[in-house]
Coordinates of C-alpha atoms in Angstrom, one line a residue:
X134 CA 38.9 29.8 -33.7
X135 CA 40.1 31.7 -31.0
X136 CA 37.4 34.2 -31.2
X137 CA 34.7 31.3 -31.1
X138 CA 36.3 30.1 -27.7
X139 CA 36.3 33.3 -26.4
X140 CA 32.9 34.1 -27.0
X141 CA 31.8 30.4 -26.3
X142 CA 33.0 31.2 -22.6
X143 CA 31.9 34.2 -22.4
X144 CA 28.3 33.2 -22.9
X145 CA 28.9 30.6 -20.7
X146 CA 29.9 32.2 -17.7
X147 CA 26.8 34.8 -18.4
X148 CA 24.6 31.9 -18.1
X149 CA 26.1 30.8 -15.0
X150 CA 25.8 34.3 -14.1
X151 CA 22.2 34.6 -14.4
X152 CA 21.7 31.3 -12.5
X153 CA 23.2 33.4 -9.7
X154 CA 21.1 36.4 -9.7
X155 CA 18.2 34.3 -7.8
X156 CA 20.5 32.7 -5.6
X157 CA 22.7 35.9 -5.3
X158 CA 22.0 38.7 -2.5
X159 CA 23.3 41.0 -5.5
X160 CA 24.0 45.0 -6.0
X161 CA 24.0 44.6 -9.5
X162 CA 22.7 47.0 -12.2
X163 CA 20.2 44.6 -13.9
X164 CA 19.1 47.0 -16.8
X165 CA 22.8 46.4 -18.1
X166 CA 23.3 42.9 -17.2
X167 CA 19.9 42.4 -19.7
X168 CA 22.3 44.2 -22.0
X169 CA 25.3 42.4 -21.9
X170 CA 23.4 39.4 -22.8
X171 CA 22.1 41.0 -25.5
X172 CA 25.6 41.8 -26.5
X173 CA 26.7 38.2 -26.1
X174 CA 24.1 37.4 -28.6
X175 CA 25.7 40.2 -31.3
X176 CA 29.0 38.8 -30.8
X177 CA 28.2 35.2 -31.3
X178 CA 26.2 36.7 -34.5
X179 CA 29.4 38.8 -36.1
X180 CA 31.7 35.9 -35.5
X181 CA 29.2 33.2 -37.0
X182 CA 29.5 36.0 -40.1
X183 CA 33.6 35.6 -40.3
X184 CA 33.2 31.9 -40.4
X185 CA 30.8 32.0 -42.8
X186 CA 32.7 34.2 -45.4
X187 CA 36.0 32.3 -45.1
X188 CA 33.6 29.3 -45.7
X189 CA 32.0 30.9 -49.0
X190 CA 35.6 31.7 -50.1
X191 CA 36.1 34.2 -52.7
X192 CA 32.7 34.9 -55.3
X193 CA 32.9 34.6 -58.8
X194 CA 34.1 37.8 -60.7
X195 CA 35.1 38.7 -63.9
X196 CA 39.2 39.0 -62.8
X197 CA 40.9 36.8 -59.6
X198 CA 42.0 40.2 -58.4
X199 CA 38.6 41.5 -58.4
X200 CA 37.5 38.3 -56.2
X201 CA 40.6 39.0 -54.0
X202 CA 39.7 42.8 -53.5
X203 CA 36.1 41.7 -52.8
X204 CA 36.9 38.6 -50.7
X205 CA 39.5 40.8 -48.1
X206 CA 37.2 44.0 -47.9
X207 CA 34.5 42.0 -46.9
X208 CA 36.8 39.7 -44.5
X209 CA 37.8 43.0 -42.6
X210 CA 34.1 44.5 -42.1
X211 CA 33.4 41.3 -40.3
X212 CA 36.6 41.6 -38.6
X213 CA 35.7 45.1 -37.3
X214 CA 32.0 44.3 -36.4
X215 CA 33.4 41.8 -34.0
X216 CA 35.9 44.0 -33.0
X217 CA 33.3 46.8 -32.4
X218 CA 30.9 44.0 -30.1
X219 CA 33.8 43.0 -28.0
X220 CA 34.0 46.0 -27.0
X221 CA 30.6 47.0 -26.1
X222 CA 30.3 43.8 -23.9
X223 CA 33.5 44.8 -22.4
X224 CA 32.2 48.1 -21.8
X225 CA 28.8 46.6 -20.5
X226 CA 30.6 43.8 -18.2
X227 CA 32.1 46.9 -16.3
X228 CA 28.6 48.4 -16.0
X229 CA 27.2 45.3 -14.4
X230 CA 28.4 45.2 -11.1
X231 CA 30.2 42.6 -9.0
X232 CA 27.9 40.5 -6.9
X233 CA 28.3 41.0 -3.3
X234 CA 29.8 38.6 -1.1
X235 CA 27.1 37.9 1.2
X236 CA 24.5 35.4 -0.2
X237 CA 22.1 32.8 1.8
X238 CA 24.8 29.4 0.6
X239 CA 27.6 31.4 1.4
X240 CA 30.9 29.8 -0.2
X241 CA 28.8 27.3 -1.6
X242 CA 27.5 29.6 -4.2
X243 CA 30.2 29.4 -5.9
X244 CA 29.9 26.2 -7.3
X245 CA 27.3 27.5 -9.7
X246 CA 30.8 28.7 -11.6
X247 CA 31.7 25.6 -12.3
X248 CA 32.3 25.2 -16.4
X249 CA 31.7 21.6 -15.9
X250 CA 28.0 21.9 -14.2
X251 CA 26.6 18.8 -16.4
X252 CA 29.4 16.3 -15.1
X253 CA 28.9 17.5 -11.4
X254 CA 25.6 19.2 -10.8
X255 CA 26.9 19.7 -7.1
X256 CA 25.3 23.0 -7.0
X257 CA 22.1 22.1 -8.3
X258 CA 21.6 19.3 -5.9
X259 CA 22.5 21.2 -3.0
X260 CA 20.2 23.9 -3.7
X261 CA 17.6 20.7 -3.9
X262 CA 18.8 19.7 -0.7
X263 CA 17.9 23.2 1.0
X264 CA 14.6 23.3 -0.3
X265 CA 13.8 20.1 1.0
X266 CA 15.2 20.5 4.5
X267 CA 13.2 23.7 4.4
X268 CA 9.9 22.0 3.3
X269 CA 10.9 19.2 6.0
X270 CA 10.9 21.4 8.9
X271 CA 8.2 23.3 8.1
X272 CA 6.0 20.1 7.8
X273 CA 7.5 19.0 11.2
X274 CA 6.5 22.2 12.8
X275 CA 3.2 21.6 12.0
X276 CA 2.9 18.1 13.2
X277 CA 4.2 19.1 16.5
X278 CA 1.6 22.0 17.0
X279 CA -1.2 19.2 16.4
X280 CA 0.5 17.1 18.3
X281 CA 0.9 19.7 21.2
X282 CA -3.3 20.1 21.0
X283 CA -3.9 16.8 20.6
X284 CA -2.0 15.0 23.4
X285 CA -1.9 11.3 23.1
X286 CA -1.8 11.5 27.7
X287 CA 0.8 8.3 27.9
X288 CA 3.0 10.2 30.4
X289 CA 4.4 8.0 34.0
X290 CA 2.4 10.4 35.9
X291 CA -0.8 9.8 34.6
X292 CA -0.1 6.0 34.9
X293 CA -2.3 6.3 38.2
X294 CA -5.2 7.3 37.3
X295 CA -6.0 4.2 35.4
X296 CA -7.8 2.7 37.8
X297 CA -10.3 6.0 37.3
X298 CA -10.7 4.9 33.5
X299 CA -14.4 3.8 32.4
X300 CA -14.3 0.2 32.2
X301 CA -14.3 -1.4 28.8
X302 CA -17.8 -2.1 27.3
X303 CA -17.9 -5.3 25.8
X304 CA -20.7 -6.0 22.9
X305 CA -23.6 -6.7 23.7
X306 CA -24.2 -9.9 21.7
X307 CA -21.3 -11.7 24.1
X308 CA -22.7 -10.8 27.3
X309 CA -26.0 -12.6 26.6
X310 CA -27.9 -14.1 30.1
X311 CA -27.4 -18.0 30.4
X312 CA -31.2 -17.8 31.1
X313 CA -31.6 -16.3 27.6
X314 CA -28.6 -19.0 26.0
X315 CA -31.0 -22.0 27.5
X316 CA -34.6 -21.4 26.2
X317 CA -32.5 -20.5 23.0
X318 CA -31.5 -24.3 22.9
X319 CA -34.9 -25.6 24.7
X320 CA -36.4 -24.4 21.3
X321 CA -34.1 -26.1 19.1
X322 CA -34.1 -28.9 20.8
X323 CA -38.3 -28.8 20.4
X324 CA -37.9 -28.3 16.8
X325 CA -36.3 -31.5 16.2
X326 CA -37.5 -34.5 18.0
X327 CA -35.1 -37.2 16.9
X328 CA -32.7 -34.9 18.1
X329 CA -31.8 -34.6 21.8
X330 CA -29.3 -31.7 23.3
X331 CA -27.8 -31.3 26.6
X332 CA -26.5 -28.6 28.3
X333 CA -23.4 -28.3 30.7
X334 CA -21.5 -25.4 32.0
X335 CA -18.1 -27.3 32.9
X336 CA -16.4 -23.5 33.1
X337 CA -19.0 -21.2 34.7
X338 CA -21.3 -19.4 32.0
X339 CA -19.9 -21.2 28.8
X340 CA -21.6 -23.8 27.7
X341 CA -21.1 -27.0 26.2
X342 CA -23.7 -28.8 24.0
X343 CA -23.7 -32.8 23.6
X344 CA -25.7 -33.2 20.6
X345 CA -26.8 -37.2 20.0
X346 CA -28.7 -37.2 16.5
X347 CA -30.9 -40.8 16.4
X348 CA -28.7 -43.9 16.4
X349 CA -26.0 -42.2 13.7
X350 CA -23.8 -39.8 15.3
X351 CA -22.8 -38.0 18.6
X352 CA -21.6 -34.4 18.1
X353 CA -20.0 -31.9 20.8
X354 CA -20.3 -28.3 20.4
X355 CA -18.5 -25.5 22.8
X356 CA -20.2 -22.2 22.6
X357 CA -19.4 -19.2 24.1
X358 CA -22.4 -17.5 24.8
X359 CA -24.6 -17.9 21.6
X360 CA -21.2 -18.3 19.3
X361 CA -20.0 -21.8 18.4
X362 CA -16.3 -22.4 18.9
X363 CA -16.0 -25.7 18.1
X364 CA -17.4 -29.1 17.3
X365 CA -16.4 -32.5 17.0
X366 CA -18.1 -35.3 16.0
X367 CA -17.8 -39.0 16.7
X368 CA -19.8 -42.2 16.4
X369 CA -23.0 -43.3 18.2
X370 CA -21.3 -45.8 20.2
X371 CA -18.2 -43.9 20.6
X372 CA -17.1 -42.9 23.9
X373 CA -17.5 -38.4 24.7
X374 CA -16.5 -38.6 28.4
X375 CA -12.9 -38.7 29.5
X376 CA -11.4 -40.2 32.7
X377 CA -12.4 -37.9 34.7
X378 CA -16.3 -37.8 33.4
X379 CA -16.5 -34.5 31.5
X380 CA -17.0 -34.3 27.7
X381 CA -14.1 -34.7 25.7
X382 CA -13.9 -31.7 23.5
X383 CA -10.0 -32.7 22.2
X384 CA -9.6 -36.2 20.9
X385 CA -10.9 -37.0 17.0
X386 CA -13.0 -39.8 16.3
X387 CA -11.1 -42.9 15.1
X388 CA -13.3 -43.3 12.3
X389 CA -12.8 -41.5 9.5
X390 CA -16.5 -41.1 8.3
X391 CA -16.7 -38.9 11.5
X392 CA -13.6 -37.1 10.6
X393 CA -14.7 -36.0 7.5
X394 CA -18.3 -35.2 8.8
X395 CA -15.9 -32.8 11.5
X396 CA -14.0 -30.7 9.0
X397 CA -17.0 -30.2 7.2
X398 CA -18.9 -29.1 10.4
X399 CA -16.0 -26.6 10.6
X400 CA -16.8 -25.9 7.6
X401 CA -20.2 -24.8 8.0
X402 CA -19.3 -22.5 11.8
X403 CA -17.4 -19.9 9.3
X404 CA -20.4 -20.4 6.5
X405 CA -23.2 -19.6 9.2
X406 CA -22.0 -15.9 10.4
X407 CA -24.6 -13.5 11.3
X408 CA -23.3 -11.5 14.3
X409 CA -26.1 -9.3 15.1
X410 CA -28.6 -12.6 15.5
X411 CA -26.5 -15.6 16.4
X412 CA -29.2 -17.3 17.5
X413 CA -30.3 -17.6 13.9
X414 CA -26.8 -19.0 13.6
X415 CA -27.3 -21.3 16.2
X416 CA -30.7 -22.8 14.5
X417 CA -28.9 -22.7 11.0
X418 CA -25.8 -24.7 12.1
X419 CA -28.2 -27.5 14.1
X420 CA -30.6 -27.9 10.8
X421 CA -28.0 -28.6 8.8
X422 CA -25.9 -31.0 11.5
X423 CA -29.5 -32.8 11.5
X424 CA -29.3 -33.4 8.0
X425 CA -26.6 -36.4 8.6
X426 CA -29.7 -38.2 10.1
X427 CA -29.5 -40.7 6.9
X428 CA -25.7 -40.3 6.6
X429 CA -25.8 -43.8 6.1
X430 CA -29.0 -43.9 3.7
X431 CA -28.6 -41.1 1.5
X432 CA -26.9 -41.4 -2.4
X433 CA -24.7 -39.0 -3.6
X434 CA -26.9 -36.3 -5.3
X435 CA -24.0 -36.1 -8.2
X436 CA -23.1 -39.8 -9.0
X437 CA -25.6 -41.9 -7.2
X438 CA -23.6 -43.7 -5.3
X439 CA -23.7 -44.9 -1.6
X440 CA -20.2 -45.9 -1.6
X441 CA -17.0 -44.2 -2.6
X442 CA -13.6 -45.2 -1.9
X443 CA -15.7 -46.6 0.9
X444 CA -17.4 -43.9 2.6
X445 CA -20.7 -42.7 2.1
X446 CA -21.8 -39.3 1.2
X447 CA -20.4 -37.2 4.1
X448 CA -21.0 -33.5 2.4
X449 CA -23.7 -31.6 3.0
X450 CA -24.7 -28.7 1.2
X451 CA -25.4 -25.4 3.1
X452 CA -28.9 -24.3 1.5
X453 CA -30.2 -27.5 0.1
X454 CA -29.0 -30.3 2.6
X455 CA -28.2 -32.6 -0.1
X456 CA -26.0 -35.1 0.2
X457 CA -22.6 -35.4 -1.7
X458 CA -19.4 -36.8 -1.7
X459 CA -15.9 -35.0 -0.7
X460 CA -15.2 -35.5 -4.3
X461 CA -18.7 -35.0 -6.2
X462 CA -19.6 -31.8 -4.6
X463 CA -16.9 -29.7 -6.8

C-alpha cells in the first residue's frame, strides 16, 4: 500500500509538473522529462502486478509446498521489477532539471503544486484572469486608436464655433408654402359641396380648419402644415368659439355621440399616414369625416339597427365608409 501511495504521488506531482512547463520559463532537459513519465507509467504497471499476484494467491499444484515455492518466487520478481523502476525514475528525476525561478506569474506559479487543484482551482482561474486582462487591453488599445482618428470634436474650445455650424435642414414636406396649404383645402372644399371649410392662422403659418358638415356636426381640425394634429368634434348647434372669439380646440363636446365620433376621428389621423404625400392624407381623412353626413340616418351595417344603448351608428369604416356600431364593428 505504501508503494501505491508513493507512486500515486509521484504521478501526481509529474502532472502538475507538466502543467508547468507552459507556464514555466524552464532549463529543463525535456527529452528526459518525456522519460520519466514514461517511467511513471512502468512503475504504476509493476506495482499493479504485486497487487495482482497477492490477489490471485497461491495456484493450484500438486503439493502446498510446491504452491508456496511458486507463490514467493514469483512475489519477489515483482518485488524487484518495482524495485528496479524506482530506481530508474529516480535516476531520470535527477536528469530533468529544476525549473528556474523566474517565470511570467512569479510566486504565483506555484500554486499549480497544489495536491488539492480540484477543491481550489486558484491557479487555473488566475491564469484565466491574465488572459483576459490581456485580451481586455489589447481590445481597448484598439478602440482608442479609432477613437483617436475618428474624433467625436465635443471639446470647450470648439464650443464657439457653433454659431459657424450649417443650419439644420428640416424636411421638406413640413416647410410647405401656406399658398400651397390653401388651394390644397380650396380643392377639398370644391369636392364636397355640403361641406364648407374655413381657414384661420390664429399662430402665424399653422392653420386651423373649422369643418361644418350639413346640419349634423361641426369639426375642428389643427394642422401643421399639411399634417393633422388634432380634431375635435362637436354638435351643429354647439358653440366652437371661446370667450375671447377664437376656436376652441380644448373643451370636448357634451354629447357623447360627438365623443365617440372624436376618438374615432383620432382614430382615423394615425390610419391615414402617408408622409411623402400628405395631401393625399388630408383628402383621405375629409372623405371619410364626410361620411357622418347621415350619422343620424344610417343602420348599422352588422345588426341593422339605428339605435343601440341609445346612440346611433357612430363607426365608420376606413375603406368602405359603412356605418357600424362601437360594438358591431368587432
Amino acid at each position: 500500500m505504501r508503494l501505491h501511495s508513493m507512486t500515486s504521488s509521484l504521478s501526481a506531482s509529474s502532472r502538475e509538473t507538466a502543467k508547468m512547463a507552459d507556464v514555466v520559463n524552464v532549463g529543463v532537459n525535456l527529452d528526459a522529462f518525456s522519460h520519466a513519465i514514461s517511467g511513471i507509467q512502468a512503475l504504476r504497471s509493476s506495482v499493479s502486478r504485486v497487487f495482482e499476484s497477492l490477489k490471485d494467491g497461491m495456484k493450484n499444484r500438486e503439493t502446498l509446498e510446491g504452491r508456496e515455492k511458486q507463490f514467493i518466487a514469483e512475489f519477489q520478481d515483482n518485488l524487484q521489477a518495482v524495485n528496479r523502476d524506482l530506481n530508474e525514475l529516480e535516476r531520470l528525476s535527477g536528469l530533468v532539471g529544476r525549473p528556474s525561478e523566474s517565470h511570467p506569474l512569479h510566486n504565483s506559479g506555484l500554486l499549480s503544486l497544489d495536491p488539492v487543484q480540484d477543491k481550489t482551482p486558484l491557479y487555473s482561474q488566475l491564469l484565466q484572469a491574465y488572459k483576459w486582462s490581456n485580451k481586455l487591453q489589447y481590445h481597448a488599445g484598439l478602440a482608442s486608436s479609432l477613437l483617436n482618428q475618428q474624433s467625436l470634436k465635443r471639446s470647450a474650445n470648439q464650443m464657439g464655433a457653433s454659431a459657424k455650424r450649417r443650419p439644420k435642414v428640416q424636411p421638406s414636406t413640413l416647410v410647405l408654402p401656406p399658398q400651397y396649404v390653401d388651394d390644397v383645402i380650396s380643392r377639398i372644399g370644391r369636392m364636397f359641396p355640403d361641406m364648407t371649410i374655413e381657414l384661420f392662422r390664429p399662430n402665424g403659418t399653422s392653420a386651423v380648419l373649422l369643418v361644418t358638415l350639413g346640419k349634423v356636426l361641426k369639426a375642428i381640425v389643427v394642422m401643421r402644415s399639411l399634417f393633422i394634429d388634432r380634431t375635435v368634434v362637436r354638435g351643429f348647434n354647439e358653440n366652437v368659439y371661446n370667450e375671447d372669439r377664437k376656436l376652441d380646440i380644448w373643451t370636448k363636446s357634451q354629447y357623447q355621440v360627438f365623443q365617440k365620433v372624436t376618438d374615432h376621428a383620432t382614430t382615423a389621423l394615425l390610419h391615414y399616414q402617408l408622409p411623402q404625400m400628405p395631401d393625399v392624407v388630408v383628402r383621405s381623412f375629409m372623405t371619410w369625416l364626410r361620411s357622418y353626413i347621415k350619422l343620424f340616418q344610417s343602420s348599422c351595417q352588422r345588426c341593422g339597427r339605428f339605435l343601440q344603448d341609445g346612440l346611433p351608428p357612430t363607426w365608420r369604416d376606413f375603406r368602405t365608409l359603412e356605418a357600424f356600431h362601437d360594438t358591431c364593428r368587432m
